[in-house]
Tab-separated table of C-alpha atoms in Angstrom:
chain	number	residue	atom	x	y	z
H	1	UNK	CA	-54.060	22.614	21.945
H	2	UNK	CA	-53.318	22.327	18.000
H	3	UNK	CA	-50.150	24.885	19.132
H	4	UNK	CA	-49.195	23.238	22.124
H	5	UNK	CA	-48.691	19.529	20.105
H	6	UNK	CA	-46.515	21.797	17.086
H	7	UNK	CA	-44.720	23.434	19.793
H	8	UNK	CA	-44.025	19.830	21.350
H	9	UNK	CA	-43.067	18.078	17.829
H	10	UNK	CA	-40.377	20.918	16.871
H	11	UNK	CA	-38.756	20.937	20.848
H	12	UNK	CA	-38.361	16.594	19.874
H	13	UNK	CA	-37.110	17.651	16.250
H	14	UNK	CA	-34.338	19.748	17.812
H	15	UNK	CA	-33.325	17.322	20.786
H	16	UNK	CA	-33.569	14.341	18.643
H	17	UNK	CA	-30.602	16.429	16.253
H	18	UNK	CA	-29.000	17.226	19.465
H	19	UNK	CA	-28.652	13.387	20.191
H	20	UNK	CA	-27.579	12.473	16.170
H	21	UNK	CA	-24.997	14.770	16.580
H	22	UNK	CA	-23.719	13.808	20.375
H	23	UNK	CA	-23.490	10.343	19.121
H	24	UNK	CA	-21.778	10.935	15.896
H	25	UNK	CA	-18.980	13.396	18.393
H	26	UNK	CA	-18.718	10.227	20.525
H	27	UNK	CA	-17.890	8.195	17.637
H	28	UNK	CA	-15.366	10.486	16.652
H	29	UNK	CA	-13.636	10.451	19.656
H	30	UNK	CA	-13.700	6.428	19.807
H	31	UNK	CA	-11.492	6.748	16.700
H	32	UNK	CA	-9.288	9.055	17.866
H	33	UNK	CA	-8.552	6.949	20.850
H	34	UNK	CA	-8.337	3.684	19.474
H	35	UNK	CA	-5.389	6.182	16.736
H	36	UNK	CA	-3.222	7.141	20.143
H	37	UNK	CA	-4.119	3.484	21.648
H	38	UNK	CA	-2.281	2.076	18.844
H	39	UNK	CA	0.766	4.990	18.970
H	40	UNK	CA	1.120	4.232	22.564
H	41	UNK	CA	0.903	0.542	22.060
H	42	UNK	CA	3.707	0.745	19.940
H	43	UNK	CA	5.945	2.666	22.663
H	44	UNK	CA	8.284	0.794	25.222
H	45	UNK	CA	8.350	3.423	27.459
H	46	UNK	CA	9.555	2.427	30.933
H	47	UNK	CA	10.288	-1.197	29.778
H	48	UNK	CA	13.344	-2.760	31.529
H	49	UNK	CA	13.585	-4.917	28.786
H	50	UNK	CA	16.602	-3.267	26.552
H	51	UNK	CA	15.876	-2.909	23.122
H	52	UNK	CA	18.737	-1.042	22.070
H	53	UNK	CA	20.060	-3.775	19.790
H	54	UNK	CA	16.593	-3.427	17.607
H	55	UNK	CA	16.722	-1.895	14.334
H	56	UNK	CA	16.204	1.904	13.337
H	57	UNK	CA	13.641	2.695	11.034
H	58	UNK	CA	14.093	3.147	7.631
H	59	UNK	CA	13.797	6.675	6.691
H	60	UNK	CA	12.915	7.612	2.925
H	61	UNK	CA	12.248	11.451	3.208
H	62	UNK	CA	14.704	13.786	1.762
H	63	UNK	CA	15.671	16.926	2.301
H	64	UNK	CA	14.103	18.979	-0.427
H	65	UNK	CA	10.935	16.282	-0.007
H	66	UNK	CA	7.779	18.314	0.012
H	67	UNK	CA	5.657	14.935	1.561
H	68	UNK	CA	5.481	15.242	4.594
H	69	UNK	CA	3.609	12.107	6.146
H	70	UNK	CA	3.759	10.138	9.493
H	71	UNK	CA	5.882	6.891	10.346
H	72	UNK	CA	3.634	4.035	10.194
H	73	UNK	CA	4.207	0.879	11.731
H	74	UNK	CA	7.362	1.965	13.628
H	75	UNK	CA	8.341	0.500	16.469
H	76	UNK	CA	9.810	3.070	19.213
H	77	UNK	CA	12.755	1.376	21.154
H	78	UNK	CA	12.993	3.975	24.484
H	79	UNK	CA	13.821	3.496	27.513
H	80	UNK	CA	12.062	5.367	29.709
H	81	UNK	CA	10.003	8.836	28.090
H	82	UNK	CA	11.890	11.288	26.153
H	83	UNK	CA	10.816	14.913	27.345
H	84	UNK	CA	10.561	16.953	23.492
H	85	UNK	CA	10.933	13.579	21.389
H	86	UNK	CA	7.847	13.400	19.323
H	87	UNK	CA	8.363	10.033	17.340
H	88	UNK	CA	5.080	9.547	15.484
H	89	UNK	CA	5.205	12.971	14.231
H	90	UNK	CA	6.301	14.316	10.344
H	91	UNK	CA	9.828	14.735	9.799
H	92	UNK	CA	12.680	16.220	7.617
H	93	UNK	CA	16.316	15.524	6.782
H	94	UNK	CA	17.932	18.942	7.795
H	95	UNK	CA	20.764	20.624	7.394
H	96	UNK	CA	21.595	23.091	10.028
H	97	UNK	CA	24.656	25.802	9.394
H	98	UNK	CA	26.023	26.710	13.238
H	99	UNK	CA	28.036	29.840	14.675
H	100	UNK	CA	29.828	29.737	18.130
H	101	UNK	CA	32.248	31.144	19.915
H	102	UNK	CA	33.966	28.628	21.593
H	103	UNK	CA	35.541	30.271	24.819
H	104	UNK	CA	32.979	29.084	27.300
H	105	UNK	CA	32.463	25.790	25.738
H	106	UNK	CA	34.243	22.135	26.444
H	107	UNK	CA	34.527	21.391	22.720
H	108	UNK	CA	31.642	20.852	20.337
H	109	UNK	CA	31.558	17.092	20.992
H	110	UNK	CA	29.245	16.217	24.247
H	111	UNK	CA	30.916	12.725	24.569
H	112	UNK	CA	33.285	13.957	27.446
H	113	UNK	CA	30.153	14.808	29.678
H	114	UNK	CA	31.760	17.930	30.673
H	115	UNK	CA	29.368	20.580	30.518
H	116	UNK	CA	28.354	22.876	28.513
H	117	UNK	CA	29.399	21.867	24.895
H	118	UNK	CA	27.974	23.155	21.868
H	119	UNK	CA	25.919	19.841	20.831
H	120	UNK	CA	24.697	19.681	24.317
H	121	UNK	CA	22.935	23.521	24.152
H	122	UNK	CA	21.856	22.470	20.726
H	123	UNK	CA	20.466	19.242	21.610
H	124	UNK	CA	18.954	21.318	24.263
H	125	UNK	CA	17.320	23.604	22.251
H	126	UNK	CA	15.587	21.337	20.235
H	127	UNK	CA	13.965	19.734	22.753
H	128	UNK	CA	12.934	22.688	24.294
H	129	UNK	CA	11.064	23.460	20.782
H	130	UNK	CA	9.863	19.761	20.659
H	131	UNK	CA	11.771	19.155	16.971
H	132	UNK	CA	13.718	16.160	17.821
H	133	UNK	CA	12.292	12.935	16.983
H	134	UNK	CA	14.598	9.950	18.385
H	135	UNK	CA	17.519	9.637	19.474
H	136	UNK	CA	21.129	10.827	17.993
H	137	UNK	CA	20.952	7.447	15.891
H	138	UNK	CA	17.197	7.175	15.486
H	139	UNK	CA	17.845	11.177	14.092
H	140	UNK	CA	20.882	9.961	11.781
H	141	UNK	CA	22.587	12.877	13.756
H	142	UNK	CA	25.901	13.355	12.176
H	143	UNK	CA	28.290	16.879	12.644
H	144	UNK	CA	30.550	17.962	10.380
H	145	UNK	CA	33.421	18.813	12.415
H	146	UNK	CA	34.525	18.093	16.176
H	147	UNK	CA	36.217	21.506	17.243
H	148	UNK	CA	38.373	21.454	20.453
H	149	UNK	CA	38.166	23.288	23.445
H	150	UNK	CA	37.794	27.303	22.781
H	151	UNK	CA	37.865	26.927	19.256
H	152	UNK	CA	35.156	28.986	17.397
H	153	UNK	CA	33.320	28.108	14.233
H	154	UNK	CA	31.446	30.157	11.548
H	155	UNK	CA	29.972	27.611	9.632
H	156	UNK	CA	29.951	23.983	11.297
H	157	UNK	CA	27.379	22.140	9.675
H	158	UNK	CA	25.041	19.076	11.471
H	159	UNK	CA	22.287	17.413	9.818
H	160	UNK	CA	19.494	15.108	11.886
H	161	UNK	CA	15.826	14.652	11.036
H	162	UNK	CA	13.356	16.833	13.009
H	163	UNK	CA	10.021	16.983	13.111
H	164	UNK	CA	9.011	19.339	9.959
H	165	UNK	CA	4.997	20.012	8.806
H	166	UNK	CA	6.621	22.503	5.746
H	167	UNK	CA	4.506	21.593	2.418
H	168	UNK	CA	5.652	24.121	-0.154
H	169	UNK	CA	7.240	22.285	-2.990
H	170	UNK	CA	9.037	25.351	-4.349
H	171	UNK	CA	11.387	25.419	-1.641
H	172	UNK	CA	14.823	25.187	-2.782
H	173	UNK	CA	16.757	22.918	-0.338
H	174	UNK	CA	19.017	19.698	-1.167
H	175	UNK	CA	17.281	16.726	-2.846
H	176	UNK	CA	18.311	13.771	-0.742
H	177	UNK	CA	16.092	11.059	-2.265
H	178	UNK	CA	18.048	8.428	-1.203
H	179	UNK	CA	18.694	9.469	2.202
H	180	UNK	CA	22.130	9.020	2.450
H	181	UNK	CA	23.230	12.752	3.064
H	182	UNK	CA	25.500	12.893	6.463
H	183	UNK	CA	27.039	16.525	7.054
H	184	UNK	CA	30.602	14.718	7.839
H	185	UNK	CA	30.518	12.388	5.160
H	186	UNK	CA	28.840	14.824	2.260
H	187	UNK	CA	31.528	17.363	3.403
H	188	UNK	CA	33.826	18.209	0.336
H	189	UNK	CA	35.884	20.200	1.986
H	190	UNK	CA	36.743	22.026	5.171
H	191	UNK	CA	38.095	25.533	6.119
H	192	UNK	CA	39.884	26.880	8.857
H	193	UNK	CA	41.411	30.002	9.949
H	194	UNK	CA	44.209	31.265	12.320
H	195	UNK	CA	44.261	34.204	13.646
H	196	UNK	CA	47.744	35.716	15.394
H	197	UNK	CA	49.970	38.821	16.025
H	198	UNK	CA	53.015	39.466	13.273
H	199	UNK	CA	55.666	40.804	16.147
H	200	UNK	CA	58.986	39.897	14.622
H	201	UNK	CA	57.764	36.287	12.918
H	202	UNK	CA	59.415	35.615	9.505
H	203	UNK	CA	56.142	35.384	7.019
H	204	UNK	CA	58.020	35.069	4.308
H	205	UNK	CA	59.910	31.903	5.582
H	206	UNK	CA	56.536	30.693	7.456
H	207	UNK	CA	54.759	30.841	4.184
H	208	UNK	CA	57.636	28.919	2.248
H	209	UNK	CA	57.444	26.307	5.126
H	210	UNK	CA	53.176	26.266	4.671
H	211	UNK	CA	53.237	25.593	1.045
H	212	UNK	CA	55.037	22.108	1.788
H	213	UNK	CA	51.914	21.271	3.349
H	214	UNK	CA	50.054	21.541	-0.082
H	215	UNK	CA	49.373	18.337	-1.232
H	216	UNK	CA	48.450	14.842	0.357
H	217	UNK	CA	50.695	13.828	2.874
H	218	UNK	CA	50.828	11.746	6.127
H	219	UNK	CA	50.303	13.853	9.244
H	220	UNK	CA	50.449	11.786	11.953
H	221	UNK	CA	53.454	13.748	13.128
H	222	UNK	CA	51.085	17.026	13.234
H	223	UNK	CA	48.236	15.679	14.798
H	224	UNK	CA	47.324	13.834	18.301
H	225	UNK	CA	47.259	10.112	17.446
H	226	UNK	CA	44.573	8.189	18.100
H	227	UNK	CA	45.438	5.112	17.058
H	228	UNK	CA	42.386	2.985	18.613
H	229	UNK	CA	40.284	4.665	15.941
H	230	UNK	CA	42.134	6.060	13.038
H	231	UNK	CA	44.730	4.164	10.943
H	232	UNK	CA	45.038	6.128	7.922
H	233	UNK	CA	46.897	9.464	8.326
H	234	UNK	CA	46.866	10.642	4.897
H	235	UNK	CA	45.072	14.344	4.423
H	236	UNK	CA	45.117	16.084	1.312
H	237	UNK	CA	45.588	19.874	1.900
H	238	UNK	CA	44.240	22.263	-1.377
H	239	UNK	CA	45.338	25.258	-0.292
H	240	UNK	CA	47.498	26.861	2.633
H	241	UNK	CA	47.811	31.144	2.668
H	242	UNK	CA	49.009	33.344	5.409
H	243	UNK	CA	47.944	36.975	4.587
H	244	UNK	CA	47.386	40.686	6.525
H	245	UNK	CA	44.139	40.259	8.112
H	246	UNK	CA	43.510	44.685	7.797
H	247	UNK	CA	43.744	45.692	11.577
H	248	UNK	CA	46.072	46.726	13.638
H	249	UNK	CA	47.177	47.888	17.033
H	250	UNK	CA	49.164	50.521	18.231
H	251	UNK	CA	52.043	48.216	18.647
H	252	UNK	CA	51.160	44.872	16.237
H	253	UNK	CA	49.476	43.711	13.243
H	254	UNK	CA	46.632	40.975	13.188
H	255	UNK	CA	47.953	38.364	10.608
H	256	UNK	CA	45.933	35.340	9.486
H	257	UNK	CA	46.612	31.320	8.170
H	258	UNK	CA	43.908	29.813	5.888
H	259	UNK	CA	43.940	26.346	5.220
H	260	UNK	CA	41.847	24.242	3.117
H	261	UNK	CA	41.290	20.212	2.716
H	262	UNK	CA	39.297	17.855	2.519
H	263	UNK	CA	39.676	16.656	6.069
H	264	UNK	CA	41.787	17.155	9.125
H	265	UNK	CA	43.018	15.131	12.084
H	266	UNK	CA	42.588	15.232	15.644
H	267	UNK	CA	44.606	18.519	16.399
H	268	UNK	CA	46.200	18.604	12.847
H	269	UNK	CA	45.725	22.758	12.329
H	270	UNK	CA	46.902	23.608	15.869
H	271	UNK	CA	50.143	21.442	15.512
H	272	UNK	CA	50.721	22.595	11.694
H	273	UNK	CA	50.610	26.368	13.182
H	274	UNK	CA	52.962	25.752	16.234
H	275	UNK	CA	55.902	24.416	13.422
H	276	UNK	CA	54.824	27.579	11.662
H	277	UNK	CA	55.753	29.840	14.135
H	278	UNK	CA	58.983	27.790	15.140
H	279	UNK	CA	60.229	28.164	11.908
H	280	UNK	CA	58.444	32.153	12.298
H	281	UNK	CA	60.750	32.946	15.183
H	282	UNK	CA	63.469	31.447	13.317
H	283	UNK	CA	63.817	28.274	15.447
H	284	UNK	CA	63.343	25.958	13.403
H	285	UNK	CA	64.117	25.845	9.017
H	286	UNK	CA	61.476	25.327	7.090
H	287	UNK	CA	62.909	22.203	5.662
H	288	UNK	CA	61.441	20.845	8.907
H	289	UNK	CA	58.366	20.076	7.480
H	290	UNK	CA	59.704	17.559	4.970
H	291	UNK	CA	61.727	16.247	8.205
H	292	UNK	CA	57.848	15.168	9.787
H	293	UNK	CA	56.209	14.367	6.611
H	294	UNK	CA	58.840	11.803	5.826
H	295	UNK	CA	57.545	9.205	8.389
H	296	UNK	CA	60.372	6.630	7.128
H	297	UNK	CA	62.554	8.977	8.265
H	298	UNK	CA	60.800	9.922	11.421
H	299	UNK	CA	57.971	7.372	12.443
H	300	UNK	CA	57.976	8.810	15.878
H	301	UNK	CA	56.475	12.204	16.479
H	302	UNK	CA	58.724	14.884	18.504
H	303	UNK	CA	57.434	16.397	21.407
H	304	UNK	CA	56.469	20.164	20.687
H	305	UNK	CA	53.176	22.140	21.988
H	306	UNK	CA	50.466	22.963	20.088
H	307	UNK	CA	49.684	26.403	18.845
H	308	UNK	CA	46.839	28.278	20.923
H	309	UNK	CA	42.968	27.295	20.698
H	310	UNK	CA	41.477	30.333	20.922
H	311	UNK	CA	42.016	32.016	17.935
H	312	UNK	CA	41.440	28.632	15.768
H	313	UNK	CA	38.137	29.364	13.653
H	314	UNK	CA	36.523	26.732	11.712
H	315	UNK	CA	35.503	29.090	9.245
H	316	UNK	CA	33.355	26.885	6.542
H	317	UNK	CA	32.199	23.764	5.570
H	318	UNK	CA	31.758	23.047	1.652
H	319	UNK	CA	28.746	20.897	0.387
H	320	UNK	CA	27.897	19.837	-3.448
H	321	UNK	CA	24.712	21.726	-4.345
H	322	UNK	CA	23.621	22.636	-0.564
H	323	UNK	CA	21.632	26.299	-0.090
H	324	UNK	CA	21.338	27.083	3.315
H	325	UNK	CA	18.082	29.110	4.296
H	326	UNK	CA	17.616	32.092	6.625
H	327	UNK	CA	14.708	34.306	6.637
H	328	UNK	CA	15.607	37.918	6.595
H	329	UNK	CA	14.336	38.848	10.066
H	330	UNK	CA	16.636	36.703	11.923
H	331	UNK	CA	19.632	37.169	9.240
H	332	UNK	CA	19.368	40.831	10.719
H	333	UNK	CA	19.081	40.018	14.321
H	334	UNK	CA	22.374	37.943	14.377
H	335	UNK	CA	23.936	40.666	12.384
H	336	UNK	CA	22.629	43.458	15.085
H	337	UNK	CA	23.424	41.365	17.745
H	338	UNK	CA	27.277	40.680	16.484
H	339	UNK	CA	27.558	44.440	15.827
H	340	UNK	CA	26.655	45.195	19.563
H	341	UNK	CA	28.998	42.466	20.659
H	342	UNK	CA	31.495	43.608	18.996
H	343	UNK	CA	31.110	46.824	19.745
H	344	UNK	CA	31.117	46.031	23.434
H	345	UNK	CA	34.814	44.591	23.185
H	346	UNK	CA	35.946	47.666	20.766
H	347	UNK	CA	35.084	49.181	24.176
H	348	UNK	CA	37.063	47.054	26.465
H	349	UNK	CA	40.280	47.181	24.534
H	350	UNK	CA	39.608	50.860	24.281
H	351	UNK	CA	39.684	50.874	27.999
H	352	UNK	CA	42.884	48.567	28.049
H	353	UNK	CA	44.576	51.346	25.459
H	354	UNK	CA	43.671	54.120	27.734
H	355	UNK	CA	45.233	52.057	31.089
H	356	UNK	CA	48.291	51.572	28.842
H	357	UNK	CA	48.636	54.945	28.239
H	358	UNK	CA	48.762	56.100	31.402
H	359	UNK	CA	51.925	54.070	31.696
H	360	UNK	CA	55.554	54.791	31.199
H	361	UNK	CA	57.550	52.493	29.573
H	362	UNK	CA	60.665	52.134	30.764
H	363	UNK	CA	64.133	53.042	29.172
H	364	UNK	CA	65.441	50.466	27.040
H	365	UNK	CA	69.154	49.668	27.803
H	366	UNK	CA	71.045	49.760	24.673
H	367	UNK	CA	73.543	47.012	26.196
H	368	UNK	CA	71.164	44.554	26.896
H	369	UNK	CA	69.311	42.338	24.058
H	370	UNK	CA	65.904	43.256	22.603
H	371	UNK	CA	64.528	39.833	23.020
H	372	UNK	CA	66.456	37.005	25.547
H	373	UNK	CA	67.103	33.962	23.626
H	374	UNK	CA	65.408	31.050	25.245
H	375	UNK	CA	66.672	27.618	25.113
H	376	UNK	CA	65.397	25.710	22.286
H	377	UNK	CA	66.173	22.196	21.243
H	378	UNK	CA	65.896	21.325	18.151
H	379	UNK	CA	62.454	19.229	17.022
H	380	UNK	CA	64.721	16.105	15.483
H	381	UNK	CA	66.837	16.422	18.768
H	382	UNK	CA	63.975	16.197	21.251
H	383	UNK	CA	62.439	12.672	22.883
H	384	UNK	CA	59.452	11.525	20.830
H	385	UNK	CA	56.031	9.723	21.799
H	386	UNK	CA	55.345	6.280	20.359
H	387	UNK	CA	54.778	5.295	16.562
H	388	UNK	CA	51.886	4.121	15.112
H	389	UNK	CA	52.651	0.607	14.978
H	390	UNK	CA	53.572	0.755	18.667
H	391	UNK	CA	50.390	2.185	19.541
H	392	UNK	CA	48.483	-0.050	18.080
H	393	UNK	CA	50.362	-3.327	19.792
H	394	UNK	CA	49.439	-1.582	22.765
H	395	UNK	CA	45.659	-0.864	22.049
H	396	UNK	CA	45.974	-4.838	21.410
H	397	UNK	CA	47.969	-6.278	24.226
H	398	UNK	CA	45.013	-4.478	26.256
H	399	UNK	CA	42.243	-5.682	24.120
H	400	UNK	CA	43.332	-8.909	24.394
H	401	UNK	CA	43.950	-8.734	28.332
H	402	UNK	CA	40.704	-7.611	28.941
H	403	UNK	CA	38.871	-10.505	27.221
């Protein structure tokens, strides 16, 4: 009996532990729900009530920042749930270096909604890895360039806050303390690169013609106006080369134009280029570039067409004290995976050399000339579009209509 009653006391012992600790789980949980009561409290989520007029929150993490510690007492202003936004979660200002090939992309800008752009498929991406953590604005999403249609880049630049739980303090990123780091603003300086065929251009009169461009000048009559927005046309260019780029064909040599500056307008490289090879194919002097940088002595832009997209490459983007990161396992991936691409079209134009050789060319006749002269008219002879003062009356007369 004396066994029975110990055996009896120790099965209560253990039960009544069982119950201490049940009660101090259930407790646990009552705080962690009353935590997400409060996060979800703070969420407007399906509201019809627009709240896009409130005020973003006030972000004080920097780049190089190794705290890492929830927003607290934020309000979220969306409308309706954001699939991959995690607001309430631990964040970072980052820097992100991008590569693209822009042949199968509608520009880098997704503003057009014509699909796919580059910041669309990045935007994408993030979401799909649950890193974004608001919206563009919320994110202080800013790019540093806004490539056309088919251009490539090798080093655009965007920085946005994403959600971030990294805590080693000896990583050596940029110190942005006072949060005011924007990857167009912080730019310094851009570069871009050209890529074309020699044939029978003039380089040496192209490149007397490019180093006019040195310098700051106003270039509204080598970009595509857009006078709603932009009022100030003056670039300064720092340096403007056209040089061998090392590979040939059988019948041509790649050439390449380099030009650096601070900043560029809307089209500004593709329409410096097309003068280029005007002047190239000996159509125009190169003393027309101090023709359409005068702009007292020609306000109104002549109509010409722009140089060719594709082989535009925005090549670099130049930042004061910026180190950009990459681990070593996917530095080596991308560099595999550019190898095989390119080895794939070192295959195709093989294939294109080949069907050309199977061709004969036909007998030149020595009485008939090499190239056929086209009609050209000469840029200061040909109509022009509208200055920038008459733009701008226009932009108002329609401003004012509207209201």
């Amino acid at each position: 009996m004396a066994a029975a009653a110990a055996g009896g006391d120790g099965e209560a012992a253990v039960m009544r532990a069982e119950v201490a600790a049940l009660r101090l789980r259930v407790q646990e949980l009552e705080r962690e729900n009353q935590r997400l009561g409060k996060i979800a409290a703070r969420c407007t989520c399906g509201s019809s009530k627009d709240d896009s007029a409130a005020s973003s929150p006030v972000v004080s993490e920097s780049l190089s920042s190794s705290k890492q510690e929830p927003q607290k007492n934020v309000k979220s202003h969306c409308r309706g749930c954001q699939v991959g936004v995690v607001s309430h979660c631990p964040k970072r200002l980052i820097a992100l270096k991008i590569m693209y090939f822009g042949q199968r992309f509608y520009g880098f800008a997704s503003e057009a909604h014509t699909e796919p752009t580059v910041e669309s498929e990045i935007f994408k991406a993030l979401e799909r890895a649950k890193l974004l953590v608001g919206s563009r604005k919320e994110s202080c999403y800013s790019r540093c360039g806004r490539t056309d249609k088919g251009v490539s880049a090798t080093g655009q630049v965007i920085s946005l806050f994403l959600r971030s739980n990294i805590k080693d303090a000896k990583l050596d990123v940029l110190d942005n303390k006072s949060g005011d780091f924007l990857a167009r603003f912080s730019c310094l300086g851009r570069e871009y690169k050209y890529l074309f065929w020699k044939g029978d251009l003039n380089i040496s009169e192209m490149q007397k013609a490019a180093l006019k461009f040195i310098g700051e000048h106003d270039y509204r009559n080598f970009c595509k106006m857009d006078a709603a927005n932009v009022s100030n046309y003056r670039r300064h260019i720092t340096d403007f080369n056209i040089s061998a780029y090392d590979q040939r064909s059988n019948y041509d040599e790649l050439w390449a134009i380099t030009i650096k500056g601070s900043a560029f307008l809307w089209h500004q490289v593709r329409c410096m280029v097309a003068v280029l090879f005007l002047i190239g194919q000996g159509l125009e002097s190169p003393c027309i570039v101090d023709s359409l940088l005068d702009i007292t002595k020609t306000p109104r832009k002549p109509q010409y067409k722009m140089a060719s997209e594709i082989p535009l490459i925005l090549r670099s983007c130049l930042f004061d004290e910026v180190n950009f990161m990459c681990s070593s396992e996917a530095s080596q991936a991308l560099i595999e995976h550019l190898k095989d691409e390119y080895h794939q079209y070192m295959l195709q134009a093989a294939i294109f050399c080949e069907a050309l050789s199977c061709l004969c060319s036909p007998e030149p006749d020595p009485f008939e000339p090499r190239h056929k002269k086209r009609n050209h008219i000469p840029l200061m002879s040909r109509q022009t579009e509208p200055s920038y003062e008459e733009r701008i009356a226009k932009v108002k007369t329609k401003s004012a209509g509207s209201v």
